[in-house]
JSON list of C-alpha atoms in Angstrom, two decimals:
[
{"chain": "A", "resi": 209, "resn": "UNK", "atom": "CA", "xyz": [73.47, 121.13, -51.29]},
{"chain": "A", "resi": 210, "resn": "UNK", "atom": "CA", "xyz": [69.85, 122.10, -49.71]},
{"chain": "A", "resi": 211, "resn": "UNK", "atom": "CA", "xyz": [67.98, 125.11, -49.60]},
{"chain": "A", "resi": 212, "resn": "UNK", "atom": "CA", "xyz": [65.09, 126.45, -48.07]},
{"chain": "A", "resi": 213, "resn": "UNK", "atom": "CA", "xyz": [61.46, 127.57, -50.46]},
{"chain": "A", "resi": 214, "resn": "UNK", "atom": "CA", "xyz": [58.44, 129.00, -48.65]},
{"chain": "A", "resi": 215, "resn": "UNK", "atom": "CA", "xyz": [55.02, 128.81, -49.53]},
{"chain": "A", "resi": 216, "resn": "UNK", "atom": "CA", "xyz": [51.83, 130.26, -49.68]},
{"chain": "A", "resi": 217, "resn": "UNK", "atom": "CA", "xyz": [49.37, 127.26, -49.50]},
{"chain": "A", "resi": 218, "resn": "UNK", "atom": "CA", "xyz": [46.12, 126.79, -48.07]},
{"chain": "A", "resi": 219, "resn": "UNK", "atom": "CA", "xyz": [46.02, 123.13, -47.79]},
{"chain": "A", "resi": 220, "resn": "UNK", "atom": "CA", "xyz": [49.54, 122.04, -48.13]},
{"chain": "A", "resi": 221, "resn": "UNK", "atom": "CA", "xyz": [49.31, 120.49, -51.84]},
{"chain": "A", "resi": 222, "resn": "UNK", "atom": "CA", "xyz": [48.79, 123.59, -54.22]},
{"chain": "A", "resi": 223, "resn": "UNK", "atom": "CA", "xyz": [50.11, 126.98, -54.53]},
{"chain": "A", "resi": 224, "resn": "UNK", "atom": "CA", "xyz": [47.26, 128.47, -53.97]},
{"chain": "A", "resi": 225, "resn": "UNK", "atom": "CA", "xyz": [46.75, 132.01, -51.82]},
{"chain": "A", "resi": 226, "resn": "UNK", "atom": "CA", "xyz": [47.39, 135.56, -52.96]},
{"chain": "A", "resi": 227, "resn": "UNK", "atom": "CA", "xyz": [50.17, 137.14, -50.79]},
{"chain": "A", "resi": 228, "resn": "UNK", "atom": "CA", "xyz": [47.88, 139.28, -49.65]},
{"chain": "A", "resi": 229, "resn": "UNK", "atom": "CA", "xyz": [45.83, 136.75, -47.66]},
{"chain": "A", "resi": 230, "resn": "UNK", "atom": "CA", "xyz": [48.52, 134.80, -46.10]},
{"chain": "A", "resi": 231, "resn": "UNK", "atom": "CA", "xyz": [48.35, 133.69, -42.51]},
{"chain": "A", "resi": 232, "resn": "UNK", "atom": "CA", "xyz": [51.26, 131.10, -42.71]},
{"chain": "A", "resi": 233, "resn": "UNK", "atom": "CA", "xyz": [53.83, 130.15, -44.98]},
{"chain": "A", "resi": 234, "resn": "UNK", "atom": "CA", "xyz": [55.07, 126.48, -45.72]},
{"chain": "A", "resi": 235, "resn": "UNK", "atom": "CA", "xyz": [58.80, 125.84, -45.31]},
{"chain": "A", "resi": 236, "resn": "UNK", "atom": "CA", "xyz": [59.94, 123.15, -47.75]},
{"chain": "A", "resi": 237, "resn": "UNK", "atom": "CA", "xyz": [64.15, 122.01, -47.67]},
{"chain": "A", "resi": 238, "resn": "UNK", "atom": "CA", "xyz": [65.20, 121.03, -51.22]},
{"chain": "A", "resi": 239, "resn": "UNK", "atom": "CA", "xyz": [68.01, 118.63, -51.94]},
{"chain": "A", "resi": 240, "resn": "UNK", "atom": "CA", "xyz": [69.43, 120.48, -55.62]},
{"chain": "A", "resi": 241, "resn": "UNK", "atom": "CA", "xyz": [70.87, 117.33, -56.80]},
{"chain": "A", "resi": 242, "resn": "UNK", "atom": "CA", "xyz": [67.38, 115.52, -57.31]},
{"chain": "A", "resi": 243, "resn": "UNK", "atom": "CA", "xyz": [64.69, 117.74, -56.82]},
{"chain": "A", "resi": 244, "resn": "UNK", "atom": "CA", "xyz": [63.26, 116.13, -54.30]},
{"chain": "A", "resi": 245, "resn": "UNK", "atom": "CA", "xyz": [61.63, 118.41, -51.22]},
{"chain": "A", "resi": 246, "resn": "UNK", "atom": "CA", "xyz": [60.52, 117.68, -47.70]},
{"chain": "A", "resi": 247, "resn": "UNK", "atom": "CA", "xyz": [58.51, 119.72, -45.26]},
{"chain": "A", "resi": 248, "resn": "UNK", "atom": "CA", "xyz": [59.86, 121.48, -42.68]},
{"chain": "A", "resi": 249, "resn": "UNK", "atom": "CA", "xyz": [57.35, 123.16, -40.82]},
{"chain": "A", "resi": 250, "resn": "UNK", "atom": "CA", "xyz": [54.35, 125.68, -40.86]},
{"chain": "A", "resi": 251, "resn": "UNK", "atom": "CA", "xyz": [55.54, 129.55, -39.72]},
{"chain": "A", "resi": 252, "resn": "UNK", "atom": "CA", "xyz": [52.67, 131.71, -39.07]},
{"chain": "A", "resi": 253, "resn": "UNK", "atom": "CA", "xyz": [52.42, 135.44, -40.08]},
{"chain": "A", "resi": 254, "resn": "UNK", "atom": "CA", "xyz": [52.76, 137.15, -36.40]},
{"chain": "A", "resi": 255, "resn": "UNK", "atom": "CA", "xyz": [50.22, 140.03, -36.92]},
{"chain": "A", "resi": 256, "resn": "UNK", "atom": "CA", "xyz": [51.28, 141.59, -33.92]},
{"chain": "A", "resi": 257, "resn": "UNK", "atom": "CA", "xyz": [54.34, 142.96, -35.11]},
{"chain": "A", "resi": 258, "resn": "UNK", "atom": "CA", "xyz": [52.55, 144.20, -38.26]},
{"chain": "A", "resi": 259, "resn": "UNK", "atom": "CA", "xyz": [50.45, 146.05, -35.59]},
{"chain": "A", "resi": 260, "resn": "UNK", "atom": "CA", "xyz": [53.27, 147.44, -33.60]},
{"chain": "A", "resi": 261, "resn": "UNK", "atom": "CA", "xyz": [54.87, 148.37, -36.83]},
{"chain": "A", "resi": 262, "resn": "UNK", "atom": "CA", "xyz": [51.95, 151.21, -36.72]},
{"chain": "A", "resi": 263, "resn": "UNK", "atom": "CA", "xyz": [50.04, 149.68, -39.78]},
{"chain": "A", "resi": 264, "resn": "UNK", "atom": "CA", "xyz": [46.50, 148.65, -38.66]},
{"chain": "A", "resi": 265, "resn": "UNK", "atom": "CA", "xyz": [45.17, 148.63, -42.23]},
{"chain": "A", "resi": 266, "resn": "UNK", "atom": "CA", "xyz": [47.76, 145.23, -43.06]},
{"chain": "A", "resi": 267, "resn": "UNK", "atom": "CA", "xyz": [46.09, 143.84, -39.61]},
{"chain": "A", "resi": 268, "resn": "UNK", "atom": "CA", "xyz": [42.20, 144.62, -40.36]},
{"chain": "A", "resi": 269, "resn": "UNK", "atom": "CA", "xyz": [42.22, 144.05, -44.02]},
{"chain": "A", "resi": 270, "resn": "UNK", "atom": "CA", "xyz": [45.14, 141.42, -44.35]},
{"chain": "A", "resi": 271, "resn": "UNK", "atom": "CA", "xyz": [45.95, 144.36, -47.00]},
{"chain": "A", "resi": 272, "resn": "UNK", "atom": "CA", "xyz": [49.90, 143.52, -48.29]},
{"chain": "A", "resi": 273, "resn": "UNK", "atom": "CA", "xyz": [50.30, 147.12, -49.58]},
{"chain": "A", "resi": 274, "resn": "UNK", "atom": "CA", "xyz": [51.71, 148.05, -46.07]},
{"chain": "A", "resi": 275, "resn": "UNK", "atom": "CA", "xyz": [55.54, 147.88, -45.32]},
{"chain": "A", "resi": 276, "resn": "UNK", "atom": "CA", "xyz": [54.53, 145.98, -41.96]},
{"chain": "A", "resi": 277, "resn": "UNK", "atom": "CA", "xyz": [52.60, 143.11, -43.84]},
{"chain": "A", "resi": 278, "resn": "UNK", "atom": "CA", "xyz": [55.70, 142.67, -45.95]},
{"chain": "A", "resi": 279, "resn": "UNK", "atom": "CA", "xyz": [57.91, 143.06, -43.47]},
{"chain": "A", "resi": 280, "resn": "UNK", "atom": "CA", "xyz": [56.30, 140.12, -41.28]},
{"chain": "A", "resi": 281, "resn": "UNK", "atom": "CA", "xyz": [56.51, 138.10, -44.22]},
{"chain": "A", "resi": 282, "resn": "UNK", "atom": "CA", "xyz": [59.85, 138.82, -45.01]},
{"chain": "A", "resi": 283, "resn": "UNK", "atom": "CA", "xyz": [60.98, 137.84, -41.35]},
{"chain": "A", "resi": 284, "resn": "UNK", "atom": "CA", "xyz": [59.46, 134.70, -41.85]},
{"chain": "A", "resi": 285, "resn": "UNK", "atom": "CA", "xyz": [60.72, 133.61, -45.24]},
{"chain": "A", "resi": 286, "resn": "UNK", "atom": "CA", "xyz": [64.41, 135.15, -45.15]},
{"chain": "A", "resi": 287, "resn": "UNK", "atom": "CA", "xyz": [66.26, 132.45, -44.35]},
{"chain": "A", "resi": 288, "resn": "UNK", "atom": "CA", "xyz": [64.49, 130.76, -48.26]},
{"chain": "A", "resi": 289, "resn": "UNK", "atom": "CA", "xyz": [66.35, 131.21, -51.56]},
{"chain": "A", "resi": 290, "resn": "UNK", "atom": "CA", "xyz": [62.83, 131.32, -53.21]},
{"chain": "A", "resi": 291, "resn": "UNK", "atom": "CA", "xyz": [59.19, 131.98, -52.28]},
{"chain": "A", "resi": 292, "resn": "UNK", "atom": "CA", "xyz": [55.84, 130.82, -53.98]},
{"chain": "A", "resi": 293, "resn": "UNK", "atom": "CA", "xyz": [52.90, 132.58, -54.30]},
{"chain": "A", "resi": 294, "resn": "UNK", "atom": "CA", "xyz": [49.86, 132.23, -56.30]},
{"chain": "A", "resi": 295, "resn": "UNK", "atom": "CA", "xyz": [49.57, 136.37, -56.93]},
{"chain": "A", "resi": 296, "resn": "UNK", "atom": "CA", "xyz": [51.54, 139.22, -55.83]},
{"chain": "A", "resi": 297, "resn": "UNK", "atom": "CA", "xyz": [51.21, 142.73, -56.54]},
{"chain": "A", "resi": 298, "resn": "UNK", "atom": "CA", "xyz": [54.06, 145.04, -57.98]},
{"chain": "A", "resi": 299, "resn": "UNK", "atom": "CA", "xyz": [54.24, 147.12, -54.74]},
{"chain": "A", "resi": 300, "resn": "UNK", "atom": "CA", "xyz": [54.65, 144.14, -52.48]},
{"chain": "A", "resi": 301, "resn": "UNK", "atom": "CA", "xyz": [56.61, 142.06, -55.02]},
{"chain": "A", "resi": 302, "resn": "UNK", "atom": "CA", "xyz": [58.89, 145.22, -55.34]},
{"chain": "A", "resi": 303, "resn": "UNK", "atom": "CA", "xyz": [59.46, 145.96, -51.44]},
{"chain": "A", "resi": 304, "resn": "UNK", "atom": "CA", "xyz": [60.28, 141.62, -51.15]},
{"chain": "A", "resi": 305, "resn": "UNK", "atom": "CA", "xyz": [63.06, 142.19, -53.86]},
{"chain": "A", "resi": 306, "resn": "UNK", "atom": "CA", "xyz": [64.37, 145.42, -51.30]},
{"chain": "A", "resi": 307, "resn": "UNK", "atom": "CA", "xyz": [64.92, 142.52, -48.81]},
{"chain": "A", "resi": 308, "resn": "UNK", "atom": "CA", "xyz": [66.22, 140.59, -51.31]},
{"chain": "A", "resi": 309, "resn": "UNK", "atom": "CA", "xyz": [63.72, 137.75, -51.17]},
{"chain": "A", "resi": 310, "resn": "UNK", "atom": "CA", "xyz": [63.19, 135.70, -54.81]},
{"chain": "A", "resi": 311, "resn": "UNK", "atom": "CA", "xyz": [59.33, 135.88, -54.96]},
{"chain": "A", "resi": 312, "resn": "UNK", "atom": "CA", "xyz": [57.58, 133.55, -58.07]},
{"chain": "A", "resi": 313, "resn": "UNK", "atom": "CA", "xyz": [54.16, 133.59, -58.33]},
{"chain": "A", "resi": 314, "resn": "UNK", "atom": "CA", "xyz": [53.44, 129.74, -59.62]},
{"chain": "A", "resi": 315, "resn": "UNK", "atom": "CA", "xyz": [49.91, 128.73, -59.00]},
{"chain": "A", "resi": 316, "resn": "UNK", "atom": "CA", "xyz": [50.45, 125.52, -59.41]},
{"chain": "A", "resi": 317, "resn": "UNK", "atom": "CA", "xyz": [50.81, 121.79, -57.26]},
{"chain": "A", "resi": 318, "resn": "UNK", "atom": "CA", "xyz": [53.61, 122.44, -54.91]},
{"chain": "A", "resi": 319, "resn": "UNK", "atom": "CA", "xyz": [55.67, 119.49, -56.20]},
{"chain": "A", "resi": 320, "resn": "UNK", "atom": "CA", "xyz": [55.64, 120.75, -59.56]},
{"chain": "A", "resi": 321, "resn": "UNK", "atom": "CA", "xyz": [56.59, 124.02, -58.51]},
{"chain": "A", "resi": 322, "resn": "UNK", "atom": "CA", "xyz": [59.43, 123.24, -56.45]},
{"chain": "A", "resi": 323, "resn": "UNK", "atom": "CA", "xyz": [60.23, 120.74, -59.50]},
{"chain": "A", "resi": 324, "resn": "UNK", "atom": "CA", "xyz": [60.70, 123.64, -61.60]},
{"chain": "A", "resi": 325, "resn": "UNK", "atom": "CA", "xyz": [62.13, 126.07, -59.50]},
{"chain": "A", "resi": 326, "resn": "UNK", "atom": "CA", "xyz": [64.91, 123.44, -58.33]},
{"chain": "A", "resi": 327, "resn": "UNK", "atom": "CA", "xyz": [65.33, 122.92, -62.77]},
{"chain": "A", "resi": 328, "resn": "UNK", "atom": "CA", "xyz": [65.93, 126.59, -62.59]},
{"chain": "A", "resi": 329, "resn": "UNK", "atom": "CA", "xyz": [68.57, 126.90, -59.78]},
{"chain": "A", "resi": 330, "resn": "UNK", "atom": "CA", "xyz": [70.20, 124.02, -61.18]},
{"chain": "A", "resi": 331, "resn": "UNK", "atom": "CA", "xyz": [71.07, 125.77, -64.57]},
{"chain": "A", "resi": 332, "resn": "UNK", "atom": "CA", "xyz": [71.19, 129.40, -63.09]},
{"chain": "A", "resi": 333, "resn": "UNK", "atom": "CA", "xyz": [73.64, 128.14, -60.59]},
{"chain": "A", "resi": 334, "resn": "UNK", "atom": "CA", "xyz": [75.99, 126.00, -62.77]},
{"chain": "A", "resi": 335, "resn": "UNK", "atom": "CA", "xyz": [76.56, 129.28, -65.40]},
{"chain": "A", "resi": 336, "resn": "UNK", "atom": "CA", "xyz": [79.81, 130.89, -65.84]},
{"chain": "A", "resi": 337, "resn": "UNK", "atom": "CA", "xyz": [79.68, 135.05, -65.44]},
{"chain": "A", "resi": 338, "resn": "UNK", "atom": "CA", "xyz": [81.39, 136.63, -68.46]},
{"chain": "A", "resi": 339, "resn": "UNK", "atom": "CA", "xyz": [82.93, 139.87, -68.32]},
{"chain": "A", "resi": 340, "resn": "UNK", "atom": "CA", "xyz": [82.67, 141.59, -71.95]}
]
């Protein structure tokens, strides 16, 4: 099976922007049985919705304390079983979750990260759910 992460990433190698200061996010498809990951394609944050949303602070500041900031983001990404970040804040790692996006902050190489992640869904995946 694949799946989709997205990623905050300045250059395309490391995990390496706050969520706050996103502009784009990386799409990456990941094949579970082997880790390995291939790029999909760049998806920029659309600010313009963010300013028709009625929050100008997100759009003048790149501030992600506004719903509209998060909202964009989660648009972009909500189609991704995980996304990467370098930092997040509680409010804007909280209001993710309420969209039910898996955000990890892993400042780290991408590969790695996906690496792990992929380790993660693996085992996560393959457990049985016991009643008690």
């Amino acid at each position: 099976m694949k799946y989709k992460i997205g990623v905050g990433t300045s250059d395309g190698i490391n995990i390496d922007l706050h969520f706050g200061k996103l502009d784009s996010v990386y799409i990456f498809e990941v094949n579970e049985e082997n880790g390995n990951s291939s790029f999909i394609e760049k998806r920029p944050v659309n600010l313009s919705s963010i300013a028709a949303s009625g929050n100008s602070a997100a759009v003048t500041t790149g501030c992600s304390c506004g719903n509209g900031f998060v909202t964009a983001i989660a648009e972009l990404v909500k189609d991704c079983t995980y996304f990467l970040v370098a930092k997040i804040g509680n409010r804007p790692y909280h209001l993710l979750q309420e969209y039910n996006i898996n955000c990890i902050e892993a400042p780290f190489s991408i590969e790695e990260s996906i690496k792990k992640v992929n380790s993660y869904f693996v085992l996560h995946k393959n457990r049985e759910l016991h009643v008690f």
